[in-house]
């Protein structure tokens, strides 16, 4: 129910596909910093535990630091994600939560 409320609050309209398409266009042109804010809002509305949110945001912040907050979400390629993951793994042998990053980035790329 919270996710439906969050979607409605974010502008989604179940009765107006034209507006929904326009919303998708707006969302696809967001940068990484804007995606991070939306990601955090989504997890707050979903009720994700604060400790989990902090962990997710830590990985998102690393990705943003790597590519810059102004990079458009739609400009991110599979190669760039793989390069980031490989770099993180090389730099920190204990960096074993790569799966979280993949899930987080997949969510961000949905916009």
PDB file of N, CA and C in Angstrom:
ATOM      1  N   UNK A   1       0.821  -1.189   0.000  1.00  0.00           N
ATOM      2  CA  UNK A   1       0.000   0.000   0.000  1.00  0.00           C
ATOM      3  C   UNK A   1       0.870   1.259   0.000  1.00  0.00           C
ATOM      4  N   UNK A   2       1.982   1.191   0.765  1.00  0.00           N
ATOM      5  CA  UNK A   2       2.870   2.355   0.817  1.00  0.00           C
ATOM      6  C   UNK A   2       3.479   2.642  -0.550  1.00  0.00           C
ATOM      7  N   UNK A   3       3.844   1.574  -1.278  1.00  0.00           N
ATOM      8  CA  UNK A   3       4.469   1.801  -2.578  1.00  0.00           C
ATOM      9  C   UNK A   3       3.469   2.418  -3.557  1.00  0.00           C
ATOM     10  N   UNK A   4       2.203   2.033  -3.471  1.00  0.00           N
ATOM     11  CA  UNK A   4       1.174   2.638  -4.311  1.00  0.00           C
ATOM     12  C   UNK A   4       1.008   4.108  -3.951  1.00  0.00           C
ATOM     13  N   UNK A   5       0.971   4.376  -2.664  1.00  0.00           N
ATOM     14  CA  UNK A   5       0.868   5.762  -2.200  1.00  0.00           C
ATOM     15  C   UNK A   5       2.065   6.579  -2.692  1.00  0.00           C
ATOM     16  N   UNK A   6       3.242   5.990  -2.585  1.00  0.00           N
ATOM     17  CA  UNK A   6       4.458   6.674  -3.031  1.00  0.00           C
ATOM     18  C   UNK A   6       4.412   6.953  -4.529  1.00  0.00           C
ATOM     19  N   UNK A   7       3.939   5.998  -5.312  1.00  0.00           N
ATOM     20  CA  UNK A   7       3.830   6.182  -6.761  1.00  0.00           C
ATOM     21  C   UNK A   7       2.834   7.297  -7.086  1.00  0.00           C
ATOM     22  N   UNK A   8       1.695   7.294  -6.407  1.00  0.00           N
ATOM     23  CA  UNK A   8       0.705   8.348  -6.631  1.00  0.00           C
ATOM     24  C   UNK A   8       1.249   9.710  -6.226  1.00  0.00           C
ATOM     25  N   UNK A   9       1.951   9.726  -5.087  1.00  0.00           N
ATOM     26  CA  UNK A   9       2.537  10.971  -4.623  1.00  0.00           C
ATOM     27  C   UNK A   9       3.608  11.479  -5.594  1.00  0.00           C
ATOM     28  N   UNK A  10       4.280  10.550  -6.278  1.00  0.00           N
ATOM     29  CA  UNK A  10       5.322  10.897  -7.237  1.00  0.00           C
ATOM     30  C   UNK A  10       4.791  11.336  -8.588  1.00  0.00           C
ATOM     31  N   UNK A  11       3.467  11.282  -8.774  1.00  0.00           N
ATOM     32  CA  UNK A  11       2.879  11.782 -10.011  1.00  0.00           C
ATOM     33  C   UNK A  11       2.237  10.725 -10.886  1.00  0.00           C
ATOM     34  N   UNK A  12       2.366   9.446 -10.543  1.00  0.00           N
ATOM     35  CA  UNK A  12       1.771   8.392 -11.352  1.00  0.00           C
ATOM     36  C   UNK A  12       0.250   8.461 -11.251  1.00  0.00           C
ATOM     37  N   UNK A  13      -0.421   8.325 -12.381  1.00  0.00           N
ATOM     38  CA  UNK A  13      -1.874   8.390 -12.425  1.00  0.00           C
ATOM     39  C   UNK A  13      -2.380   7.127 -13.120  1.00  0.00           C
ATOM     40  N   UNK A  14      -3.113   6.279 -12.410  1.00  0.00           N
ATOM     41  CA  UNK A  14      -3.566   5.018 -13.017  1.00  0.00           C
ATOM     42  C   UNK A  14      -4.574   5.219 -14.151  1.00  0.00           C
ATOM     43  N   UNK A  15      -5.129   6.422 -14.277  1.00  0.00           N
ATOM     44  CA  UNK A  15      -6.152   6.676 -15.291  1.00  0.00           C
ATOM     45  C   UNK A  15      -5.652   7.499 -16.482  1.00  0.00           C
ATOM     46  N   UNK A  16      -4.421   7.954 -16.419  1.00  0.00           N
ATOM     47  CA  UNK A  16      -3.922   8.858 -17.459  1.00  0.00           C
ATOM     48  C   UNK A  16      -2.562   8.394 -17.972  1.00  0.00           C
ATOM     49  N   UNK A  17      -2.577   7.526 -18.974  1.00  0.00           N
ATOM     50  CA  UNK A  17      -1.340   6.977 -19.521  1.00  0.00           C
ATOM     51  C   UNK A  17      -0.475   8.052 -20.173  1.00  0.00           C
ATOM     52  N   UNK A  18      -1.097   9.052 -20.757  1.00  0.00           N
ATOM     53  CA  UNK A  18      -0.325  10.131 -21.397  1.00  0.00           C
ATOM     54  C   UNK A  18       0.542  10.855 -20.352  1.00  0.00           C
ATOM     55  N   UNK A  19      -0.043  11.178 -19.230  1.00  0.00           N
ATOM     56  CA  UNK A  19       0.722  11.821 -18.162  1.00  0.00           C
ATOM     57  C   UNK A  19       1.803  10.897 -17.621  1.00  0.00           C
ATOM     58  N   UNK A  20       1.489   9.611 -17.552  1.00  0.00           N
ATOM     59  CA  UNK A  20       2.474   8.644 -17.081  1.00  0.00           C
ATOM     60  C   UNK A  20       3.669   8.576 -18.031  1.00  0.00           C
ATOM     61  N   UNK A  21       3.416   8.646 -19.335  1.00  0.00           N
ATOM     62  CA  UNK A  21       4.505   8.638 -20.309  1.00  0.00           C
ATOM     63  C   UNK A  21       5.365   9.893 -20.155  1.00  0.00           C
ATOM     64  N   UNK A  22       4.725  11.024 -19.925  1.00  0.00           N
ATOM     65  CA  UNK A  22       5.472  12.266 -19.717  1.00  0.00           C
ATOM     66  C   UNK A  22       6.317  12.170 -18.448  1.00  0.00           C
ATOM     67  N   UNK A  23       5.753  11.573 -17.416  1.00  0.00           N
ATOM     68  CA  UNK A  23       6.488  11.384 -16.173  1.00  0.00           C
ATOM     69  C   UNK A  23       7.708  10.496 -16.412  1.00  0.00           C
ATOM     70  N   UNK A  24       7.551   9.444 -17.204  1.00  0.00           N
ATOM     71  CA  UNK A  24       8.676   8.561 -17.530  1.00  0.00           C
ATOM     72  C   UNK A  24       9.779   9.329 -18.256  1.00  0.00           C
ATOM     73  N   UNK A  25       9.393  10.207 -19.175  1.00  0.00           N
ATOM     74  CA  UNK A  25      10.386  11.005 -19.892  1.00  0.00           C
ATOM     75  C   UNK A  25      11.149  11.907 -18.925  1.00  0.00           C
ATOM     76  N   UNK A  26      10.430  12.532 -18.012  1.00  0.00           N
ATOM     77  CA  UNK A  26      11.080  13.402 -17.029  1.00  0.00           C
ATOM     78  C   UNK A  26      12.027  12.587 -16.155  1.00  0.00           C
ATOM     79  N   UNK A  27      11.572  11.422 -15.756  1.00  0.00           N
ATOM     80  CA  UNK A  27      12.375  10.579 -14.886  1.00  0.00           C
ATOM     81  C   UNK A  27      13.625  10.078 -15.592  1.00  0.00           C
ATOM     82  N   UNK A  28      13.531   9.821 -16.888  1.00  0.00           N
ATOM     83  CA  UNK A  28      14.677   9.262 -17.596  1.00  0.00           C
ATOM     84  C   UNK A  28      15.788  10.281 -17.774  1.00  0.00           C
ATOM     85  N   UNK A  29      15.511  11.541 -17.555  1.00  0.00           N
ATOM     86  CA  UNK A  29      16.544  12.551 -17.732  1.00  0.00           C
ATOM     87  C   UNK A  29      17.135  13.007 -16.395  1.00  0.00           C
ATOM     88  N   UNK A  30      16.880  12.269 -15.335  1.00  0.00           N
ATOM     89  CA  UNK A  30      17.413  12.663 -14.034  1.00  0.00           C
ATOM     90  C   UNK A  30      18.884  12.278 -13.922  1.00  0.00           C
ATOM     91  N   UNK A  31      19.585  12.974 -13.045  1.00  0.00           N
ATOM     92  CA  UNK A  31      20.986  12.647 -12.821  1.00  0.00           C
ATOM     93  C   UNK A  31      21.107  11.719 -11.610  1.00  0.00           C
ATOM     94  N   UNK A  32      22.327  11.292 -11.330  1.00  0.00           N
ATOM     95  CA  UNK A  32      22.537  10.335 -10.246  1.00  0.00           C
ATOM     96  C   UNK A  32      22.135  10.892  -8.883  1.00  0.00           C
ATOM     97  N   UNK A  33      22.378  12.159  -8.655  1.00  0.00           N
ATOM     98  CA  UNK A  33      22.008  12.755  -7.372  1.00  0.00           C
ATOM     99  C   UNK A  33      20.489  12.741  -7.192  1.00  0.00           C
ATOM    100  N   UNK A  34      19.754  13.087  -8.243  1.00  0.00           N
ATOM    101  CA  UNK A  34      18.289  13.054  -8.168  1.00  0.00           C
ATOM    102  C   UNK A  34      17.788  11.621  -7.985  1.00  0.00           C
ATOM    103  N   UNK A  35      18.425  10.676  -8.661  1.00  0.00           N
ATOM    104  CA  UNK A  35      18.036   9.265  -8.523  1.00  0.00           C
ATOM    105  C   UNK A  35      18.271   8.785  -7.093  1.00  0.00           C
ATOM    106  N   UNK A  36      19.349   9.249  -6.490  1.00  0.00           N
ATOM    107  CA  UNK A  36      19.637   8.875  -5.106  1.00  0.00           C
ATOM    108  C   UNK A  36      18.528   9.357  -4.175  1.00  0.00           C
ATOM    109  N   UNK A  37      18.087  10.594  -4.366  1.00  0.00           N
ATOM    110  CA  UNK A  37      17.017  11.153  -3.528  1.00  0.00           C
ATOM    111  C   UNK A  37      15.741  10.334  -3.697  1.00  0.00           C
ATOM    112  N   UNK A  38      15.393  10.019  -4.943  1.00  0.00           N
ATOM    113  CA  UNK A  38      14.193   9.217  -5.201  1.00  0.00           C
ATOM    114  C   UNK A  38      14.327   7.815  -4.613  1.00  0.00           C
ATOM    115  N   UNK A  39      15.518   7.254  -4.722  1.00  0.00           N
ATOM    116  CA  UNK A  39      15.787   5.930  -4.172  1.00  0.00           C
ATOM    117  C   UNK A  39      15.576   5.927  -2.662  1.00  0.00           C
ATOM    118  N   UNK A  40      16.105   6.958  -2.013  1.00  0.00           N
ATOM    119  CA  UNK A  40      15.950   7.053  -0.568  1.00  0.00           C
ATOM    120  C   UNK A  40      14.484   7.252  -0.180  1.00  0.00           C
ATOM    121  N   UNK A  41      13.777   8.102  -0.894  1.00  0.00           N
ATOM    122  CA  UNK A  41      12.354   8.326  -0.621  1.00  0.00           C
ATOM    123  C   UNK A  41      11.556   7.034  -0.794  1.00  0.00           C
ATOM    124  N   UNK A  42      11.891   6.286  -1.837  1.00  0.00           N
ATOM    125  CA  UNK A  42      11.213   5.017  -2.084  1.00  0.00           C
ATOM    126  C   UNK A  42      11.396   4.074  -0.898  1.00  0.00           C
ATOM    127  N   UNK A  43      12.629   3.953  -0.415  1.00  0.00           N
ATOM    128  CA  UNK A  43      12.887   3.017   0.679  1.00  0.00           C
ATOM    129  C   UNK A  43      12.301   3.497   2.006  1.00  0.00           C
ATOM    130  N   UNK A  44      12.211   4.781   2.194  1.00  0.00           N
ATOM    131  CA  UNK A  44      11.547   5.304   3.398  1.00  0.00           C
ATOM    132  C   UNK A  44      10.059   4.965   3.330  1.00  0.00           C
ATOM    133  N   UNK A  45       9.435   5.211   2.172  1.00  0.00           N
ATOM    134  CA  UNK A  45       8.010   4.910   2.000  1.00  0.00           C
ATOM    135  C   UNK A  45       7.742   3.411   2.106  1.00  0.00           C
ATOM    136  N   UNK A  46       8.679   2.613   1.636  1.00  0.00           N
ATOM    137  CA  UNK A  46       8.538   1.151   1.674  1.00  0.00           C
ATOM    138  C   UNK A  46       8.699   0.613   3.091  1.00  0.00           C
ATOM    139  N   UNK A  47       9.374   1.386   3.935  1.00  0.00           N
ATOM    140  CA  UNK A  47       9.588   0.941   5.312  1.00  0.00           C
ATOM    141  C   UNK A  47      10.862   0.139   5.488  1.00  0.00           C
ATOM    142  N   UNK A  48      11.803   0.298   4.591  1.00  0.00           N
ATOM    143  CA  UNK A  48      13.081  -0.399   4.699  1.00  0.00           C
ATOM    144  C   UNK A  48      13.789   0.061   5.971  1.00  0.00           C
ATOM    145  N   UNK A  49      14.393  -0.887   6.664  1.00  0.00           N
ATOM    146  CA  UNK A  49      15.093  -0.553   7.907  1.00  0.00           C
ATOM    147  C   UNK A  49      16.164   0.509   7.661  1.00  0.00           C
ATOM    148  N   UNK A  50      16.352   1.372   8.637  1.00  0.00           N
ATOM    149  CA  UNK A  50      17.320   2.461   8.495  1.00  0.00           C
ATOM    150  C   UNK A  50      18.729   1.928   8.262  1.00  0.00           C
ATOM    151  N   UNK A  51      19.109   0.877   8.958  1.00  0.00           N
ATOM    152  CA  UNK A  51      20.449   0.311   8.783  1.00  0.00           C
ATOM    153  C   UNK A  51      20.633  -0.188   7.352  1.00  0.00           C
ATOM    154  N   UNK A  52      19.623  -0.804   6.792  1.00  0.00           N
ATOM    155  CA  UNK A  52      19.697  -1.274   5.400  1.00  0.00           C
ATOM    156  C   UNK A  52      19.783  -0.091   4.446  1.00  0.00           C
ATOM    157  N   UNK A  53      18.968   0.931   4.693  1.00  0.00           N
ATOM    158  CA  UNK A  53      19.013   2.125   3.840  1.00  0.00           C
ATOM    159  C   UNK A  53      20.391   2.760   3.846  1.00  0.00           C
ATOM    160  N   UNK A  54      20.983   2.870   5.030  1.00  0.00           N
ATOM    161  CA  UNK A  54      22.327   3.452   5.123  1.00  0.00           C
ATOM    162  C   UNK A  54      23.337   2.620   4.344  1.00  0.00           C
ATOM    163  N   UNK A  55      23.201   1.318   4.433  1.00  0.00           N
ATOM    164  CA  UNK A  55      24.104   0.429   3.703  1.00  0.00           C
ATOM    165  C   UNK A  55      23.937   0.614   2.196  1.00  0.00           C
ATOM    166  N   UNK A  56      22.701   0.640   1.737  1.00  0.00           N
ATOM    167  CA  UNK A  56      22.433   0.844   0.307  1.00  0.00           C
ATOM    168  C   UNK A  56      22.974   2.194  -0.155  1.00  0.00           C
ATOM    169  N   UNK A  57      22.693   3.238   0.632  1.00  0.00           N
ATOM    170  CA  UNK A  57      23.121   4.581   0.248  1.00  0.00           C
ATOM    171  C   UNK A  57      24.638   4.714   0.248  1.00  0.00           C
ATOM    172  N   UNK A  58      25.298   3.970   1.093  1.00  0.00           N
ATOM    173  CA  UNK A  58      26.759   3.974   1.095  1.00  0.00           C
ATOM    174  C   UNK A  58      27.286   3.522  -0.264  1.00  0.00           C
ATOM    175  N   UNK A  59      26.699   2.466  -0.795  1.00  0.00           N
ATOM    176  CA  UNK A  59      27.123   1.957  -2.107  1.00  0.00           C
ATOM    177  C   UNK A  59      26.727   2.921  -3.223  1.00  0.00           C
ATOM    178  N   UNK A  60      25.548   3.489  -3.130  1.00  0.00           N
ATOM    179  CA  UNK A  60      25.107   4.466  -4.133  1.00  0.00           C
ATOM    180  C   UNK A  60      26.047   5.671  -4.118  1.00  0.00           C
ATOM    181  N   UNK A  61      26.423   6.125  -2.928  1.00  0.00           N
ATOM    182  CA  UNK A  61      27.336   7.264  -2.817  1.00  0.00           C
ATOM    183  C   UNK A  61      28.696   6.961  -3.432  1.00  0.00           C
ATOM    184  N   UNK A  62      29.161   5.728  -3.287  1.00  0.00           N
ATOM    185  CA  UNK A  62      30.425   5.339  -3.915  1.00  0.00           C
ATOM    186  C   UNK A  62      30.307   5.422  -5.434  1.00  0.00           C
ATOM    187  N   UNK A  63      29.199   4.961  -5.960  1.00  0.00           N
ATOM    188  CA  UNK A  63      28.983   5.008  -7.403  1.00  0.00           C
ATOM    189  C   UNK A  63      28.924   6.462  -7.879  1.00  0.00           C
ATOM    190  N   UNK A  64      28.227   7.302  -7.127  1.00  0.00           N
ATOM    191  CA  UNK A  64      28.124   8.716  -7.487  1.00  0.00           C
ATOM    192  C   UNK A  64      29.495   9.387  -7.431  1.00  0.00           C
ATOM    193  N   UNK A  65      30.284   9.054  -6.427  1.00  0.00           N
ATOM    194  CA  UNK A  65      31.634   9.609  -6.336  1.00  0.00           C
ATOM    195  C   UNK A  65      32.489   9.174  -7.520  1.00  0.00           C
ATOM    196  N   UNK A  66      32.271   7.970  -7.978  1.00  0.00           N
ATOM    197  CA  UNK A  66      33.062   7.410  -9.082  1.00  0.00           C
ATOM    198  C   UNK A  66      32.738   8.088 -10.413  1.00  0.00           C
ATOM    199  N   UNK A  67      31.460   8.358 -10.662  1.00  0.00           N
ATOM    200  CA  UNK A  67      31.043   8.906 -11.960  1.00  0.00           C
ATOM    201  C   UNK A  67      30.564  10.365 -11.919  1.00  0.00           C
ATOM    202  N   UNK A  68      30.312  10.884 -10.752  1.00  0.00           N
ATOM    203  CA  UNK A  68      29.869  12.274 -10.644  1.00  0.00           C
ATOM    204  C   UNK A  68      28.356  12.384 -10.536  1.00  0.00           C
ATOM    205  N   UNK A  69      27.920  13.302  -9.701  1.00  0.00           N
ATOM    206  CA  UNK A  69      26.490  13.423  -9.411  1.00  0.00           C
ATOM    207  C   UNK A  69      25.683  13.966 -10.584  1.00  0.00           C
ATOM    208  N   UNK A  70      26.337  14.593 -11.545  1.00  0.00           N
ATOM    209  CA  UNK A  70      25.609  15.172 -12.676  1.00  0.00           C
ATOM    210  C   UNK A  70      25.407  14.197 -13.837  1.00  0.00           C
ATOM    211  N   UNK A  71      25.977  13.008 -13.734  1.00  0.00           N
ATOM    212  CA  UNK A  71      25.827  12.022 -14.810  1.00  0.00           C
ATOM    213  C   UNK A  71      24.361  11.606 -14.908  1.00  0.00           C
ATOM    214  N   UNK A  72      23.830  11.629 -16.117  1.00  0.00           N
ATOM    215  CA  UNK A  72      22.437  11.237 -16.341  1.00  0.00           C
ATOM    216  C   UNK A  72      22.300   9.720 -16.206  1.00  0.00           C
ATOM    217  N   UNK A  73      21.237   9.301 -15.579  1.00  0.00           N
ATOM    218  CA  UNK A  73      20.985   7.882 -15.369  1.00  0.00           C
ATOM    219  C   UNK A  73      20.911   7.149 -16.710  1.00  0.00           C
ATOM    220  N   UNK A  74      20.313   7.792 -17.689  1.00  0.00           N
ATOM    221  CA  UNK A  74      20.157   7.148 -18.996  1.00  0.00           C
ATOM    222  C   UNK A  74      21.476   6.998 -19.743  1.00  0.00           C
ATOM    223  N   UNK A  75      22.511   7.715 -19.309  1.00  0.00           N
ATOM    224  CA  UNK A  75      23.814   7.640 -19.971  1.00  0.00           C
ATOM    225  C   UNK A  75      24.711   6.550 -19.401  1.00  0.00           C
ATOM    226  N   UNK A  76      24.286   5.896 -18.353  1.00  0.00           N
ATOM    227  CA  UNK A  76      25.097   4.862 -17.717  1.00  0.00           C
ATOM    228  C   UNK A  76      24.989   3.576 -18.533  1.00  0.00           C
ATOM    229  N   UNK A  77      26.145   3.016 -18.854  1.00  0.00           N
ATOM    230  CA  UNK A  77      26.178   1.787 -19.656  1.00  0.00           C
ATOM    231  C   UNK A  77      26.485   0.582 -18.774  1.00  0.00           C
ATOM    232  N   UNK A  78      26.230  -0.586 -19.314  1.00  0.00           N
ATOM    233  CA  UNK A  78      26.588  -1.825 -18.611  1.00  0.00           C
ATOM    234  C   UNK A  78      28.084  -1.860 -18.335  1.00  0.00           C
ATOM    235  N   UNK A  79      28.868  -1.388 -19.309  1.00  0.00           N
ATOM    236  CA  UNK A  79      30.319  -1.381 -19.147  1.00  0.00           C
ATOM    237  C   UNK A  79      30.722  -0.526 -17.941  1.00  0.00           C
ATOM    238  N   UNK A  80      30.104   0.633 -17.784  1.00  0.00           N
ATOM    239  CA  UNK A  80      30.445   1.516 -16.673  1.00  0.00           C
ATOM    240  C   UNK A  80      30.107   0.879 -15.325  1.00  0.00           C
ATOM    241  N   UNK A  81      28.995   0.184 -15.268  1.00  0.00           N
ATOM    242  CA  UNK A  81      28.630  -0.499 -14.021  1.00  0.00           C
ATOM    243  C   UNK A  81      29.642  -1.596 -13.716  1.00  0.00           C
ATOM    244  N   UNK A  82      29.994  -2.367 -14.734  1.00  0.00           N
ATOM    245  CA  UNK A  82      30.971  -3.438 -14.550  1.00  0.00           C
ATOM    246  C   UNK A  82      32.331  -2.870 -14.155  1.00  0.00           C
ATOM    247  N   UNK A  83      32.728  -1.780 -14.788  1.00  0.00           N
ATOM    248  CA  UNK A  83      34.000  -1.141 -14.461  1.00  0.00           C
ATOM    249  C   UNK A  83      34.009  -0.684 -13.000  1.00  0.00           C
ATOM    250  N   UNK A  84      32.923  -0.079 -12.576  1.00  0.00           N
ATOM    251  CA  UNK A  84      32.812   0.362 -11.188  1.00  0.00           C
ATOM    252  C   UNK A  84      32.926  -0.821 -10.233  1.00  0.00           C
ATOM    253  N   UNK A  85      32.182  -1.884 -10.502  1.00  0.00           N
ATOM    254  CA  UNK A  85      32.204  -3.061  -9.627  1.00  0.00           C
ATOM    255  C   UNK A  85      33.599  -3.679  -9.577  1.00  0.00           C
ATOM    256  N   UNK A  86      34.250  -3.790 -10.725  1.00  0.00           N
ATOM    257  CA  UNK A  86      35.603  -4.356 -10.762  1.00  0.00           C
ATOM    258  C   UNK A  86      36.585  -3.488  -9.989  1.00  0.00           C
ATOM    259  N   UNK A  87      36.473  -2.183 -10.125  1.00  0.00           N
ATOM    260  CA  UNK A  87      37.357  -1.263  -9.410  1.00  0.00           C
ATOM    261  C   UNK A  87      37.150  -1.377  -7.907  1.00  0.00           C
ATOM    262  N   UNK A  88      35.904  -1.421  -7.485  1.00  0.00           N
ATOM    263  CA  UNK A  88      35.619  -1.545  -6.053  1.00  0.00           C
ATOM    264  C   UNK A  88      36.164  -2.862  -5.507  1.00  0.00           C
ATOM    265  N   UNK A  89      36.012  -3.914  -6.273  1.00  0.00           N
ATOM    266  CA  UNK A  89      36.489  -5.221  -5.831  1.00  0.00           C
ATOM    267  C   UNK A  89      38.015  -5.240  -5.728  1.00  0.00           C
ATOM    268  N   UNK A  90      38.704  -4.606  -6.693  1.00  0.00           N
ATOM    269  CA  UNK A  90      40.171  -4.541  -6.664  1.00  0.00           C
ATOM    270  C   UNK A  90      40.666  -3.705  -5.493  1.00  0.00           C
ATOM    271  N   UNK A  91      39.980  -2.616  -5.212  1.00  0.00           N
ATOM    272  CA  UNK A  91      40.421  -1.696  -4.170  1.00  0.00           C
ATOM    273  C   UNK A  91      40.125  -2.183  -2.761  1.00  0.00           C
ATOM    274  N   UNK A  92      39.164  -3.053  -2.618  1.00  0.00           N
ATOM    275  CA  UNK A  92      38.763  -3.503  -1.291  1.00  0.00           C
ATOM    276  C   UNK A  92      38.385  -4.978  -1.373  1.00  0.00           C
ATOM    277  N   UNK A  93      39.296  -5.825  -0.946  1.00  0.00           N
ATOM    278  CA  UNK A  93      39.072  -7.274  -1.041  1.00  0.00           C
ATOM    279  C   UNK A  93      37.899  -7.732  -0.170  1.00  0.00           C
ATOM    280  N   UNK A  94      37.514  -6.928   0.801  1.00  0.00           N
ATOM    281  CA  UNK A  94      36.374  -7.282   1.644  1.00  0.00           C
ATOM    282  C   UNK A  94      35.066  -6.727   1.105  1.00  0.00           C
ATOM    283  N   UNK A  95      35.130  -6.196  -0.078  1.00  0.00           N
ATOM    284  CA  UNK A  95      33.960  -5.570  -0.694  1.00  0.00           C
ATOM    285  C   UNK A  95      33.077  -6.668  -1.276  1.00  0.00           C
ATOM    286  N   UNK A  96      32.428  -7.409  -0.417  1.00  0.00           N
ATOM    287  CA  UNK A  96      31.695  -8.603  -0.819  1.00  0.00           C
ATOM    288  C   UNK A  96      30.207  -8.355  -1.049  1.00  0.00           C
ATOM    289  N   UNK A  97      29.760  -7.143  -0.917  1.00  0.00           N
ATOM    290  CA  UNK A  97      28.333  -6.852  -1.080  1.00  0.00           C
ATOM    291  C   UNK A  97      28.026  -6.302  -2.470  1.00  0.00           C
ATOM    292  N   UNK A  98      28.717  -6.822  -3.446  1.00  0.00           N
ATOM    293  CA  UNK A  98      28.543  -6.366  -4.819  1.00  0.00           C
ATOM    294  C   UNK A  98      27.104  -6.589  -5.286  1.00  0.00           C
ATOM    295  N   UNK A  99      26.498  -7.629  -4.837  1.00  0.00           N
ATOM    296  CA  UNK A  99      25.125  -7.924  -5.244  1.00  0.00           C
ATOM    297  C   UNK A  99      24.196  -6.777  -4.847  1.00  0.00           C
ATOM    298  N   UNK A 100      24.400  -6.178  -3.703  1.00  0.00           N
ATOM    299  CA  UNK A 100      23.579  -5.038  -3.285  1.00  0.00           C
ATOM    300  C   UNK A 100      23.716  -3.892  -4.273  1.00  0.00           C
ATOM    301  N   UNK A 101      24.953  -3.650  -4.691  1.00  0.00           N
ATOM    302  CA  UNK A 101      25.183  -2.550  -5.636  1.00  0.00           C
ATOM    303  C   UNK A 101      24.450  -2.820  -6.936  1.00  0.00           C
ATOM    304  N   UNK A 102      24.526  -4.037  -7.414  1.00  0.00           N
ATOM    305  CA  UNK A 102      23.845  -4.382  -8.658  1.00  0.00           C
ATOM    306  C   UNK A 102      22.344  -4.154  -8.517  1.00  0.00           C
ATOM    307  N   UNK A 103      21.779  -4.569  -7.403  1.00  0.00           N
ATOM    308  CA  UNK A 103      20.345  -4.373  -7.171  1.00  0.00           C
ATOM    309  C   UNK A 103      20.005  -2.889  -7.096  1.00  0.00           C
ATOM    310  N   UNK A 104      20.843  -2.127  -6.409  1.00  0.00           N
ATOM    311  CA  UNK A 104      20.595  -0.693  -6.262  1.00  0.00           C
ATOM    312  C   UNK A 104      20.693   0.002  -7.606  1.00  0.00           C
ATOM    313  N   UNK A 105      21.735  -0.307  -8.357  1.00  0.00           N
ATOM    314  CA  UNK A 105      21.916   0.337  -9.652  1.00  0.00           C
ATOM    315  C   UNK A 105      20.813  -0.067 -10.622  1.00  0.00           C
ATOM    316  N   UNK A 106      20.390  -1.304 -10.538  1.00  0.00           N
ATOM    317  CA  UNK A 106      19.283  -1.746 -11.387  1.00  0.00           C
ATOM    318  C   UNK A 106      18.036  -0.926 -11.098  1.00  0.00           C
ATOM    319  N   UNK A 107      17.793  -0.657  -9.824  1.00  0.00           N
ATOM    320  CA  UNK A 107      16.648   0.165  -9.455  1.00  0.00           C
ATOM    321  C   UNK A 107      16.789   1.565 -10.035  1.00  0.00           C
ATOM    322  N   UNK A 108      17.985   2.146  -9.857  1.00  0.00           N
ATOM    323  CA  UNK A 108      18.207   3.510 -10.362  1.00  0.00           C
ATOM    324  C   UNK A 108      18.051   3.579 -11.877  1.00  0.00           C
ATOM    325  N   UNK A 109      18.480   2.533 -12.564  1.00  0.00           N
ATOM    326  CA  UNK A 109      18.403   2.543 -14.024  1.00  0.00           C
ATOM    327  C   UNK A 109      16.988   2.349 -14.545  1.00  0.00           C
ATOM    328  N   UNK A 110      16.087   1.936 -13.649  1.00  0.00           N
ATOM    329  CA  UNK A 110      14.686   1.779 -14.072  1.00  0.00           C
ATOM    330  C   UNK A 110      14.051   3.109 -14.401  1.00  0.00           C
ATOM    331  N   UNK A 111      14.597   4.199 -13.878  1.00  0.00           N
ATOM    332  CA  UNK A 111      14.036   5.511 -14.139  1.00  0.00           C
ATOM    333  C   UNK A 111      14.507   5.921 -15.469  1.00  0.00           C
TER     334      UNK A 111
END
